[in-house]
Coordinates of C-alpha atoms in Angstrom, one line a residue:
X1 CA 53.2 -34.4 -94.5
X2 CA 55.8 -34.7 -95.6
X3 CA 57.1 -32.5 -99.1
X4 CA 56.2 -34.6 -101.7
X5 CA 53.1 -35.3 -100.4
X6 CA 52.0 -32.2 -99.6
X7 CA 53.3 -31.0 -102.9
X8 CA 50.9 -33.6 -104.7
X9 CA 48.0 -32.6 -102.7
X10 CA 48.7 -28.6 -103.2
X11 CA 49.0 -28.6 -107.3
X12 CA 45.8 -31.1 -107.3
X13 CA 44.2 -28.3 -105.1
X14 CA 46.0 -26.1 -107.7
X15 CA 44.8 -27.6 -110.9
X16 CA 41.6 -27.9 -109.2
X17 CA 41.1 -23.9 -108.7
X18 CA 42.3 -23.5 -112.2
X19 CA 40.5 -26.4 -114.1
X20 CA 37.2 -23.7 -115.2
X21 CA 40.3 -20.8 -115.9
X22 CA 41.6 -23.9 -118.3
X23 CA 39.2 -24.9 -120.1
X24 CA 38.0 -20.8 -121.2
X25 CA 41.1 -20.4 -122.7
X26 CA 40.6 -23.7 -124.6
X27 CA 37.5 -21.9 -125.6
X28 CA 39.1 -19.4 -126.9
X29 CA 42.1 -20.5 -128.0
X30 CA 40.6 -22.9 -130.0
X31 CA 38.1 -20.3 -131.3
X32 CA 41.1 -18.4 -133.6
X33 CA 42.1 -20.9 -134.0
X34 CA 39.4 -21.4 -136.7
X35 CA 39.4 -18.6 -137.6
X36 CA 43.1 -18.2 -138.1
X37 CA 43.0 -21.8 -140.0
X38 CA 39.9 -23.3 -140.6
X39 CA 38.5 -26.9 -141.1
X40 CA 38.1 -28.9 -138.4
X41 CA 41.2 -29.8 -135.9
X42 CA 40.5 -27.1 -133.4
X43 CA 37.5 -28.3 -132.6
X44 CA 38.6 -31.5 -132.3
X45 CA 41.4 -30.1 -130.2
X46 CA 39.0 -28.6 -128.2
X47 CA 37.4 -31.8 -127.1
X48 CA 40.1 -33.2 -126.3
X49 CA 41.4 -31.2 -123.9
X50 CA 37.9 -31.1 -122.2
X51 CA 38.3 -35.4 -121.8
X52 CA 41.8 -34.9 -120.9
X53 CA 40.1 -32.3 -117.9
X54 CA 38.4 -34.1 -117.0
X55 CA 40.2 -37.1 -116.3
X56 CA 43.1 -35.2 -114.8
X57 CA 40.0 -33.1 -112.0
X58 CA 38.9 -37.3 -111.5
X59 CA 42.7 -38.5 -111.3
X60 CA 43.9 -35.5 -108.2
X61 CA 40.3 -36.1 -106.4
X62 CA 41.4 -38.3 -103.6
X63 CA 44.3 -35.7 -102.5
X64 CA 42.1 -32.6 -103.2
X65 CA 39.5 -34.4 -100.5
X66 CA 42.2 -36.2 -98.2
X67 CA 45.3 -34.6 -98.3
X68 CA 47.0 -36.0 -95.3
X69 CA 47.3 -39.1 -96.8
X70 CA 50.1 -41.0 -97.4
X71 CA 50.4 -41.1 -102.0
X72 CA 50.9 -45.3 -103.3
X73 CA 53.5 -45.0 -105.9
X74 CA 50.8 -46.0 -108.0
X75 CA 48.7 -43.0 -108.0
X76 CA 52.0 -40.9 -107.8
X77 CA 52.2 -42.6 -111.1
X78 CA 49.5 -42.1 -112.6
X79 CA 49.5 -38.5 -111.3
X80 CA 52.6 -38.0 -113.5
X81 CA 51.3 -40.0 -116.5
X82 CA 47.8 -37.8 -116.4
X83 CA 49.7 -34.5 -115.6
X84 CA 51.6 -35.1 -118.7
X85 CA 49.8 -36.0 -121.2
X86 CA 47.7 -33.3 -120.2
X87 CA 50.4 -30.9 -121.4
X88 CA 51.0 -32.6 -124.7
X89 CA 47.7 -32.3 -126.2
X90 CA 47.1 -28.6 -124.6
X91 CA 49.8 -27.3 -125.8
X92 CA 49.3 -29.6 -129.5
X93 CA 47.2 -26.6 -130.7
X94 CA 50.8 -24.7 -131.3
X95 CA 51.4 -27.4 -133.6
X96 CA 48.2 -27.3 -135.9
X97 CA 49.0 -23.4 -136.3
X98 CA 52.5 -24.0 -136.5
X99 CA 51.9 -26.7 -139.9
X100 CA 48.6 -24.5 -140.3
X101 CA 48.1 -20.2 -140.0
X102 CA 51.6 -19.0 -141.8
X103 CA 53.7 -17.1 -140.1
X104 CA 50.8 -14.7 -137.4
X105 CA 50.1 -18.9 -137.1
X106 CA 53.6 -19.9 -136.4
X107 CA 54.1 -16.5 -133.2
X108 CA 50.6 -17.6 -132.4
X109 CA 52.0 -21.0 -131.1
X110 CA 55.7 -20.2 -129.6
X111 CA 53.5 -16.7 -127.4
X112 CA 51.0 -20.2 -126.2
X113 CA 53.3 -22.5 -125.6
X114 CA 55.9 -19.6 -123.9
X115 CA 52.4 -18.6 -121.6
X116 CA 51.6 -22.0 -120.7
X117 CA 55.5 -22.8 -119.5
X118 CA 55.0 -19.7 -117.2
X119 CA 51.7 -20.9 -115.9
X120 CA 52.3 -24.4 -115.0
X121 CA 56.2 -22.7 -113.4
X122 CA 53.5 -21.5 -110.9
X123 CA 51.8 -23.6 -109.9
X124 CA 53.5 -26.9 -110.3
X125 CA 56.9 -25.9 -108.6
X126 CA 56.2 -27.8 -105.3
X127 CA 56.7 -31.0 -106.8
X128 CA 59.4 -31.8 -108.6
X129 CA 57.7 -35.0 -110.9
X130 CA 55.1 -33.3 -111.6
X131 CA 56.7 -30.0 -112.4
X132 CA 58.1 -31.2 -115.2
X133 CA 55.9 -33.9 -116.5
X134 CA 54.0 -30.4 -116.7
X135 CA 57.2 -29.0 -119.4
X136 CA 58.7 -31.3 -120.9
X137 CA 56.0 -31.7 -123.0
X138 CA 55.9 -28.1 -123.4
X139 CA 59.1 -27.8 -124.2
X140 CA 59.6 -30.5 -126.7
X141 CA 57.4 -27.9 -128.5
X142 CA 58.8 -25.1 -128.2
X143 CA 62.7 -26.4 -129.2
X144 CA 60.9 -28.9 -131.9
X145 CA 58.8 -27.4 -134.2
X146 CA 60.7 -24.8 -135.4
X147 CA 64.0 -27.3 -135.9
X148 CA 61.8 -30.0 -137.8
X149 CA 60.3 -26.9 -139.8
X150 CA 63.7 -26.4 -141.5
X151 CA 64.2 -30.0 -141.2
X152 CA 61.1 -31.5 -143.4
X153 CA 58.7 -27.6 -144.0
X154 CA 62.6 -26.2 -145.9
X155 CA 62.0 -23.2 -143.8
X156 CA 64.1 -20.5 -144.2
X157 CA 67.2 -21.9 -142.0
X158 CA 67.9 -18.7 -140.8
X159 CA 63.9 -18.1 -139.5
X160 CA 64.7 -21.4 -137.3
X161 CA 68.2 -20.1 -135.8
X162 CA 66.6 -17.4 -134.7
X163 CA 63.7 -18.6 -133.3
X164 CA 65.7 -21.8 -131.7
X165 CA 67.8 -19.6 -130.2
X166 CA 65.2 -17.0 -128.6
X167 CA 63.1 -20.3 -127.6
X168 CA 66.0 -21.4 -125.8
X169 CA 66.7 -18.6 -124.3
X170 CA 63.0 -18.4 -122.7
X171 CA 64.1 -21.7 -121.6
X172 CA 67.1 -21.0 -120.1
X173 CA 65.1 -17.3 -118.3
X174 CA 62.2 -19.5 -117.4
X175 CA 65.6 -22.7 -115.5
X176 CA 66.5 -19.8 -113.5
X177 CA 63.2 -18.6 -113.0
X178 CA 61.9 -22.4 -111.9
X179 CA 64.8 -22.6 -109.2
X180 CA 64.3 -19.1 -107.4
X181 CA 60.6 -20.3 -107.1
X182 CA 62.0 -23.9 -105.5
X183 CA 64.4 -21.8 -103.1
X184 CA 62.2 -19.6 -102.3
X185 CA 59.1 -22.4 -101.7
X186 CA 61.9 -23.7 -99.8
X187 CA 62.4 -21.0 -97.4
X188 CA 58.7 -20.8 -96.8
X189 CA 58.2 -23.8 -95.6
X190 CA 61.3 -23.4 -93.7
X191 CA 60.1 -20.3 -92.5
X192 CA 56.3 -21.6 -91.6
X193 CA 57.7 -25.0 -90.4
X194 CA 60.0 -22.4 -86.9
X195 CA 56.9 -20.6 -87.5
X196 CA 54.9 -23.1 -86.2
X197 CA 57.8 -24.4 -84.0
X198 CA 58.2 -20.9 -82.0
X199 CA 54.2 -20.5 -81.9
X200 CA 53.4 -24.0 -79.8
X201 CA 56.7 -22.9 -77.9
X202 CA 54.8 -19.4 -77.4
X203 CA 51.5 -21.8 -76.5
X204 CA 53.4 -24.0 -74.0
X205 CA 55.7 -20.7 -73.0
X206 CA 51.3 -19.7 -72.0
X207 CA 50.7 -22.6 -70.7
X208 CA 52.9 -23.0 -68.8
X209 CA 52.8 -19.4 -67.0
X210 CA 49.7 -20.5 -67.0
X211 CA 49.4 -22.9 -65.5
X212 CA 52.3 -21.1 -62.5
X213 CA 50.0 -17.7 -62.1
X214 CA 47.4 -20.9 -60.5
X215 CA 49.2 -22.7 -58.6
X216 CA 50.7 -19.6 -56.8
X217 CA 48.3 -17.8 -56.5
X218 CA 46.1 -20.1 -54.6
X219 CA 49.4 -20.7 -52.7
X220 CA 49.0 -16.7 -52.1
X221 CA 45.1 -16.5 -51.1
X222 CA 45.3 -19.4 -48.3
X223 CA 47.4 -18.1 -46.5
X224 CA 45.6 -14.3 -47.1
X225 CA 42.0 -15.9 -45.6
X226 CA 43.8 -15.9 -42.7
X227 CA 45.2 -13.0 -42.5
X228 CA 42.8 -11.0 -43.8
X229 CA 40.2 -13.0 -41.3
X230 CA 42.1 -13.0 -38.6
X231 CA 42.4 -8.8 -39.9
X232 CA 38.7 -9.2 -39.4
X233 CA 37.9 -11.0 -36.8
X234 CA 40.6 -8.6 -34.3
X235 CA 37.9 -5.8 -34.5
X236 CA 35.1 -8.6 -32.2
X237 CA 38.0 -8.1 -30.0
X238 CA 37.6 -4.5 -26.9
X239 CA 41.2 -2.9 -28.5
X240 CA 42.9 0.2 -27.5
X241 CA 43.1 2.6 -30.2
X242 CA 47.7 1.9 -30.3
X243 CA 46.0 -1.7 -31.8
X244 CA 43.3 -0.7 -33.7
X245 CA 46.4 1.7 -36.0
X246 CA 47.3 -2.2 -35.9
X247 CA 44.2 -3.5 -37.4
X248 CA 44.3 -0.9 -40.0
X249 CA 47.7 -1.5 -41.3
X250 CA 46.9 -5.2 -41.8
X251 CA 43.7 -4.6 -43.6
X252 CA 46.0 -1.7 -45.4
X253 CA 48.0 -4.6 -46.1
X254 CA 45.9 -7.0 -46.6
X255 CA 43.9 -4.6 -49.8
X256 CA 47.3 -4.3 -51.3
X257 CA 48.7 -8.1 -52.2
X258 CA 44.8 -9.0 -52.8
X259 CA 45.4 -5.5 -55.7
X260 CA 48.4 -6.3 -57.0
X261 CA 47.8 -10.3 -57.2
X262 CA 43.9 -9.0 -58.7
X263 CA 45.7 -7.0 -61.3
X264 CA 48.9 -8.7 -62.2
X265 CA 46.2 -12.2 -63.1
X266 CA 44.5 -9.5 -65.1
X267 CA 46.4 -8.5 -66.9
X268 CA 47.8 -12.6 -67.0
X269 CA 44.1 -13.2 -68.9
X270 CA 44.3 -9.9 -70.7
X271 CA 47.4 -10.7 -72.4
X272 CA 46.3 -14.7 -72.9
X273 CA 43.6 -13.5 -74.7
X274 CA 42.1 -15.1 -72.1
X275 CA 39.4 -12.3 -70.7
X276 CA 35.4 -12.3 -71.9
X277 CA 33.0 -9.1 -70.6
X278 CA 30.0 -10.6 -70.0
X279 CA 26.3 -9.0 -71.6
X280 CA 23.2 -9.7 -69.4
X281 CA 20.8 -7.2 -67.6
X282 CA 22.6 -5.2 -64.6
X283 CA 21.4 -2.0 -62.8
X284 CA 23.6 0.2 -64.0
X285 CA 23.7 3.4 -61.8
X286 CA 23.4 1.0 -58.5
X287 CA 26.4 -0.6 -59.9
X288 CA 28.3 2.6 -60.5
X289 CA 27.2 4.1 -56.7
X290 CA 29.1 0.6 -55.4
X291 CA 32.1 1.7 -56.6
X292 CA 32.2 5.2 -55.4
X293 CA 30.5 4.5 -52.4
X294 CA 33.6 1.9 -51.6
X295 CA 36.0 4.7 -52.0
X296 CA 34.2 7.3 -49.8
X297 CA 35.6 6.2 -46.7
X298 CA 39.2 6.5 -47.2
X299 CA 38.3 10.2 -49.8
X300 CA 36.9 11.0 -45.7
X301 CA 39.8 10.4 -45.1
X302 CA 41.7 12.6 -46.7
X303 CA 39.4 15.4 -46.5
X304 CA 38.5 15.1 -49.8
X305 CA 34.5 15.5 -51.4
X306 CA 33.5 12.4 -52.9
X307 CA 30.1 13.0 -55.2
X308 CA 28.2 11.2 -57.8
X309 CA 26.0 12.2 -60.3
X310 CA 24.2 11.1 -63.3
X311 CA 22.0 12.8 -66.0
X312 CA 19.1 12.9 -65.7
X313 CA 18.1 10.0 -69.2
X314 CA 20.7 8.6 -67.9
X315 CA 19.7 4.3 -68.0
X316 CA 19.0 2.6 -64.9
X317 CA 19.1 -0.3 -66.9
X318 CA 21.7 -1.9 -69.5
X319 CA 22.8 -4.8 -71.4
X320 CA 26.4 -5.4 -70.5
X321 CA 29.5 -6.5 -67.8
X322 CA 29.1 -5.5 -64.0
X323 CA 31.4 -7.1 -62.6
X324 CA 34.0 -4.9 -66.0
X325 CA 32.6 -1.9 -65.9
X326 CA 32.6 -1.5 -61.7
X327 CA 35.9 -2.8 -61.8
X328 CA 36.9 0.4 -64.9
X329 CA 35.3 2.9 -62.6
X330 CA 36.8 2.0 -59.2
X331 CA 40.2 1.6 -60.8
X332 CA 40.1 4.8 -62.3
X333 CA 37.8 7.0 -58.3
X334 CA 41.7 4.7 -56.8
X335 CA 44.0 6.5 -59.0
X336 CA 42.1 9.3 -58.2
X337 CA 41.8 9.8 -54.7
X338 CA 45.5 8.4 -54.6
X339 CA 46.8 11.1 -55.6
X340 CA 43.9 13.9 -54.8
X341 CA 45.3 15.6 -51.1
X342 CA 42.8 18.9 -51.6
X343 CA 39.3 19.2 -53.0
X344 CA 37.1 17.6 -54.4
X345 CA 36.5 14.6 -56.6
X346 CA 33.2 14.3 -58.8
X347 CA 32.6 11.1 -61.4
X348 CA 29.9 11.6 -63.2
X349 CA 27.2 9.7 -65.8
X350 CA 25.4 10.8 -69.3
X351 CA 25.1 9.4 -72.1
X352 CA 26.3 10.1 -75.7
X353 CA 27.4 8.9 -79.6
X354 CA 31.5 7.0 -79.0
X355 CA 33.2 7.5 -82.2
X356 CA 31.2 5.8 -84.5
X357 CA 28.2 7.2 -84.0
X358 CA 26.8 4.5 -81.6
X359 CA 25.0 5.8 -78.5
X360 CA 27.0 5.4 -75.5
X361 CA 27.2 5.8 -71.3
X362 CA 29.8 8.5 -71.3
X363 CA 31.8 8.4 -67.1
X364 CA 33.6 11.1 -65.3
X365 CA 35.9 10.8 -63.4
X366 CA 37.4 14.5 -62.5
X367 CA 40.2 15.0 -59.8
X368 CA 41.5 18.3 -57.9
X369 CA 44.4 16.0 -57.4
X370 CA 48.0 17.4 -58.9
X371 CA 48.1 16.8 -62.6
X372 CA 49.3 14.9 -65.5
X373 CA 52.3 15.8 -67.5
X374 CA 52.8 16.1 -71.5
X375 CA 55.4 13.0 -70.9
X376 CA 54.1 11.0 -68.9
X377 CA 50.8 10.9 -70.6
X378 CA 52.1 9.2 -73.6
X379 CA 52.8 5.9 -71.7
X380 CA 49.6 6.5 -69.0
X381 CA 48.1 4.0 -70.1
X382 CA 51.6 1.3 -71.1
X383 CA 51.2 -1.5 -68.5
X384 CA 53.9 -1.4 -65.8
X385 CA 54.3 2.1 -66.4
X386 CA 53.2 5.0 -63.2
X387 CA 54.0 8.7 -63.8
X388 CA 56.7 10.4 -61.5
X389 CA 58.7 7.5 -60.1
X390 CA 58.7 9.7 -56.5
X391 CA 54.9 9.6 -56.9
X392 CA 55.0 6.0 -57.5
X393 CA 57.6 5.1 -54.8
X394 CA 55.4 7.2 -52.5
X395 CA 51.8 5.3 -53.7
X396 CA 52.8 2.3 -54.5
X397 CA 50.3 0.5 -56.8
X398 CA 51.7 -1.7 -60.0
X399 CA 51.0 0.3 -62.3
X400 CA 48.4 -2.2 -64.2
X401 CA 45.5 -0.4 -63.4
X402 CA 45.4 2.9 -65.8
X403 CA 46.3 -0.4 -68.5
X404 CA 43.6 -2.9 -67.3
X405 CA 41.0 -0.3 -67.4
X406 CA 41.7 1.1 -71.1
X407 CA 41.8 -2.7 -72.6
X408 CA 38.0 -3.6 -70.0
X409 CA 36.9 -0.9 -72.0
X410 CA 38.4 -1.7 -75.9
X411 CA 36.8 -5.8 -75.1
X412 CA 33.1 -3.9 -74.3
X413 CA 34.0 -2.0 -78.0
X414 CA 34.2 1.4 -75.6
X415 CA 37.8 3.8 -74.7
X416 CA 39.1 5.0 -71.6
X417 CA 41.2 8.4 -72.9
X418 CA 42.5 10.7 -70.4
X419 CA 42.8 14.8 -70.1
X420 CA 45.2 16.6 -67.6
X421 CA 46.9 19.7 -66.4
X422 CA 49.9 19.6 -64.6
X423 CA 48.9 20.8 -60.8
X424 CA 45.1 21.5 -60.9
X425 CA 43.8 17.9 -61.5
X426 CA 42.7 15.4 -64.2
X427 CA 39.6 13.9 -65.7
X428 CA 39.8 10.5 -66.7
X429 CA 36.9 9.8 -69.9
X430 CA 35.6 6.5 -70.3
X431 CA 33.0 5.9 -73.5
X432 CA 30.8 2.7 -73.6
X433 CA 28.3 2.0 -76.1
X434 CA 25.4 0.3 -74.7
X435 CA 21.9 -1.2 -75.2
X436 CA 19.0 -0.9 -72.9
X437 CA 17.8 -3.8 -70.6
X438 CA 15.3 -5.9 -72.0
X439 CA 13.0 -5.0 -69.1
X440 CA 12.8 -3.3 -65.7
X441 CA 14.0 -7.2 -64.3
X442 CA 16.9 -5.9 -63.9
X443 CA 16.3 -3.6 -61.4
X444 CA 14.2 -5.2 -59.7
X445 CA 16.1 -7.9 -59.2
X446 CA 18.2 -5.7 -56.9
X447 CA 15.9 -4.8 -55.2
X448 CA 15.6 -6.8 -51.4
X449 CA 12.9 -9.2 -51.7
X450 CA 12.3 -10.4 -47.1
X451 CA 12.0 -13.5 -46.9
X452 CA 10.8 -15.2 -43.6
X453 CA 12.9 -18.6 -43.1
X454 CA 14.3 -21.2 -40.2
X455 CA 17.4 -20.5 -39.1
X456 CA 19.9 -21.3 -42.2
X457 CA 22.0 -25.0 -41.8
X458 CA 25.1 -24.8 -44.1
X459 CA 27.3 -27.6 -44.5
X460 CA 30.8 -27.1 -44.9
X461 CA 33.4 -28.9 -47.2
X462 CA 36.6 -27.6 -46.2
X463 CA 39.9 -30.1 -46.2
X464 CA 41.8 -27.6 -44.1
X465 CA 41.1 -26.7 -41.0
X466 CA 42.3 -22.2 -41.0
X467 CA 39.7 -22.6 -43.1
X468 CA 37.3 -23.8 -41.5
X469 CA 37.3 -22.1 -37.9
X470 CA 37.5 -18.9 -40.4
X471 CA 34.3 -19.6 -42.2
X472 CA 32.9 -20.8 -38.8
X473 CA 33.5 -17.4 -36.3
X474 CA 32.4 -15.8 -40.1
X475 CA 29.3 -17.3 -40.5
X476 CA 28.5 -18.0 -36.5
X477 CA 27.4 -15.0 -36.3
X478 CA 24.4 -14.7 -38.5
X479 CA 22.7 -17.9 -36.5
X480 CA 23.0 -20.3 -38.9
X481 CA 24.6 -24.1 -37.7
X482 CA 27.0 -25.5 -40.1
X483 CA 28.3 -29.3 -40.6
X484 CA 31.7 -28.9 -41.5
X485 CA 33.5 -31.7 -43.8
X486 CA 36.7 -32.7 -44.3
X487 CA 37.0 -33.9 -48.0
X488 CA 33.9 -34.0 -50.9
X489 CA 33.4 -37.4 -50.0
X490 CA 32.6 -36.5 -47.0
X491 CA 30.1 -33.9 -48.1
X492 CA 28.4 -36.0 -49.9
X493 CA 27.5 -38.8 -47.3
X494 CA 26.4 -36.0 -44.9
X495 CA 24.8 -34.6 -48.1
X496 CA 22.9 -37.8 -47.9
X497 CA 21.5 -38.3 -44.2
X498 CA 20.7 -35.1 -43.6
X499 CA 18.9 -32.0 -45.5
X500 CA 21.1 -28.4 -45.7
X501 CA 20.0 -24.9 -46.6
X502 CA 23.3 -24.1 -48.5
X503 CA 26.3 -26.0 -49.2
X504 CA 29.6 -24.1 -49.8
X505 CA 32.1 -26.3 -51.7
X506 CA 35.8 -26.2 -51.8
X507 CA 37.6 -26.9 -55.2
X508 CA 41.2 -28.7 -53.8
X509 CA 40.9 -31.7 -51.2
X510 CA 42.2 -35.2 -50.5
X511 CA 40.2 -38.1 -51.8
X512 CA 37.6 -36.5 -53.6
X513 CA 37.9 -32.5 -55.0
X514 CA 35.3 -30.3 -55.3
X515 CA 34.3 -30.4 -58.9
X516 CA 33.5 -34.3 -58.9
X517 CA 31.0 -33.7 -55.2
X518 CA 29.4 -31.0 -56.7
X519 CA 28.6 -33.2 -59.7
X520 CA 27.7 -36.0 -57.6
X521 CA 25.7 -34.1 -55.3
X522 CA 23.5 -32.9 -59.1
X523 CA 23.0 -35.9 -60.1
X524 CA 22.0 -37.4 -57.3
X525 CA 17.7 -38.7 -57.0
X526 CA 17.6 -36.1 -53.4
X527 CA 17.0 -32.6 -53.0
X528 CA 21.2 -31.8 -53.3
X529 CA 19.8 -31.4 -57.8
X530 CA 18.7 -28.3 -56.8
X531 CA 20.0 -26.5 -53.0
X532 CA 22.4 -23.3 -53.7
X533 CA 26.4 -24.5 -54.2
X534 CA 27.9 -22.0 -53.8
X535 CA 32.3 -22.3 -53.8
X536 CA 34.6 -20.8 -52.3
X537 CA 38.0 -21.7 -53.3
X538 CA 41.4 -20.4 -53.7
X539 CA 41.5 -21.4 -57.2
X540 CA 40.1 -17.9 -58.2
X541 CA 41.1 -17.9 -61.9
X542 CA 38.4 -17.4 -64.7
X543 CA 38.7 -20.7 -65.9
X544 CA 38.0 -22.1 -62.4
X545 CA 35.3 -20.5 -62.2
X546 CA 34.2 -21.8 -65.4
X547 CA 34.7 -25.5 -64.3
X548 CA 32.6 -25.2 -61.0
X549 CA 29.5 -23.4 -63.5
X550 CA 29.6 -26.3 -65.5
X551 CA 29.9 -28.9 -62.5
X552 CA 26.2 -27.7 -61.1
X553 CA 27.7 -24.7 -58.4
X554 CA 25.4 -21.7 -58.6
X555 CA 28.2 -19.2 -57.3
X556 CA 32.1 -18.8 -56.9
X557 CA 33.5 -16.5 -53.6
X558 CA 37.6 -16.7 -54.3
X559 CA 39.8 -16.5 -50.8
X560 CA 40.7 -14.6 -49.0
X561 CA 37.2 -14.5 -48.2
X562 CA 35.6 -11.6 -47.8
X563 CA 32.5 -11.5 -44.7
X564 CA 30.1 -9.1 -46.9
X565 CA 31.0 -11.0 -49.7
X566 CA 30.4 -14.5 -48.3
X567 CA 27.1 -13.6 -46.0
X568 CA 24.9 -12.1 -48.7
X569 CA 25.9 -14.2 -51.1
X570 CA 24.1 -17.5 -49.0
X571 CA 21.4 -14.5 -48.8
X572 CA 20.8 -14.5 -52.3
X573 CA 20.7 -17.5 -53.0
X574 CA 19.2 -19.9 -49.8
X575 CA 16.7 -16.6 -50.1
X576 CA 15.9 -17.5 -54.4
X577 CA 15.7 -20.9 -52.7
X578 CA 13.3 -21.2 -50.1
X579 CA 11.2 -18.1 -53.0
X580 CA 10.9 -22.1 -54.7
X581 CA 10.1 -23.7 -51.7
X582 CA 7.7 -21.1 -51.1
X583 CA 5.4 -20.4 -53.8
X584 CA 5.0 -24.6 -53.5
X585 CA 4.7 -24.8 -49.4
X586 CA 2.5 -23.4 -47.5
X587 CA 3.8 -24.9 -43.9
X588 CA 3.8 -21.1 -41.8
X589 CA 6.9 -20.6 -39.8
X590 CA 6.6 -19.9 -37.0
X591 CA 7.7 -16.4 -35.7
X592 CA 10.1 -17.1 -33.4
X593 CA 12.4 -19.4 -35.5
X594 CA 12.2 -17.2 -38.8
X595 CA 15.8 -15.0 -40.0
X596 CA 15.0 -12.3 -41.9
X597 CA 16.8 -13.0 -44.9
X598 CA 17.2 -9.2 -46.6
X599 CA 20.4 -7.5 -44.7
X600 CA 21.8 -5.3 -46.9
X601 CA 25.1 -4.9 -47.3
X602 CA 26.8 -2.3 -45.2
X603 CA 25.0 -3.9 -42.0
X604 CA 26.6 -6.9 -41.9
X605 CA 30.0 -5.9 -40.2
X606 CA 27.8 -4.1 -37.3
X607 CA 26.8 -8.4 -37.0
X608 CA 31.1 -9.8 -37.8
X609 CA 31.7 -6.5 -34.4

């Protein structure tokens, strides 16, 4: 929008906002003038003012309704004319007071004109032509009344001169104010334009960074998938002690790389304001215990005692984000295991109140590690900050874990704090407000439900030969049969020729990507409307997940693939799908064809061994 068009629109908007004020002041001036001069003139003046203001409101109405529209020359002239007319009419009360109100009337009239000039200057400064239209009639009154009184009404020359000089001095000061107002307005306009330009550049840079991260993470996750799978598959073979140690190093390196990658992505999402938290019913104690169990082997390797304790009144199921709560606890336990060389790590869960008095769960991770100095505590939760540099170099990490954990806690209206004594240990406390789950269904759904069904027939849509081999090796141990499609077109053709129990769908494929293939499968009139579709992709950012879910996928498993996660996800959705079939189909399944779909996660590694 150009400056002139914006000026007319803004003045019109300001005049509409000030309409009630102008009418209220007009009523006051009319009553005051009536008591000073008497007669019908003040009442007639009020009626004319109301009519003029109505015409003003109607003239500027198109500009208020559509400020982006180009203002025609005729509309500009109409606006200027109505502003000048209303300024002349509104200030004409001063002429009545000056002529018939005596000395008090002349003083009151002068004050009215000066006040009107000041008010107009403040509200019409965005348009030079409208400012001139509103101020020129008032200036003519301010200068013309004392001159006219001296020339025609025999006012003393000295009195007229004093009033005239005072009026000219006032107008000079007002001119300075107007000039500075224009300068300030221009500076504000330029500053706003610069700020908008910087905002656009920042958004463009942020989008570029997001695109870069999406590309890089996809390209990193694809080879990491092969490395991680190779390490897992090597464990199936008979290894010597030295070879087993090499595989352990390989696994540790993959875990470290994946943790670093996830930390950078999480912090990037948080800084961009794209990190979101869910609010669903879930079994909270099960999630906390799962986070603790992950670190049992590492703690045992260091001869550390890792214990979990929940207070008797701690809820079993709440509303919240299970992934993020588990992530926070995971980071805190990871930190405790990393910096504790001997002793114990105690994880406790209890209920309490947060700083605002809301019901909250309080999670504490207490260790007997090296502790944290007062100087380090002051910057512990800053991004990319770590404690002692020598210890950080020895222990590794990005320094993002604690920063991410605190930001996640704050996203859930909670807090993360720490108290520590150097050389004695640390206690990290997470306080998160919560509401109880609507029912125990969240907990009940977490219980294993056995469903007997035939071995699964799975369609895998994946264009990368290495990834095809990895999925095949992971799933063949379960006794399932697989069919491979090299792109979305082949997946649609194969799904149309044969009925599958589960479809695994990659995102980036030639000819037709996974999103379009998923949409077409769901749009079909066949069984593919309800068959479980699980996304397997190295595109692991939130908007990729959202895009797949909107297309119709049931679950999302990111690469590099964890066989436990992949198999458990397939079991979960195949179990749900078969349970639905069981409820509608009473045909029995032969015992020798059945497979138990309730395989606990801790047993999956044995299946792969």
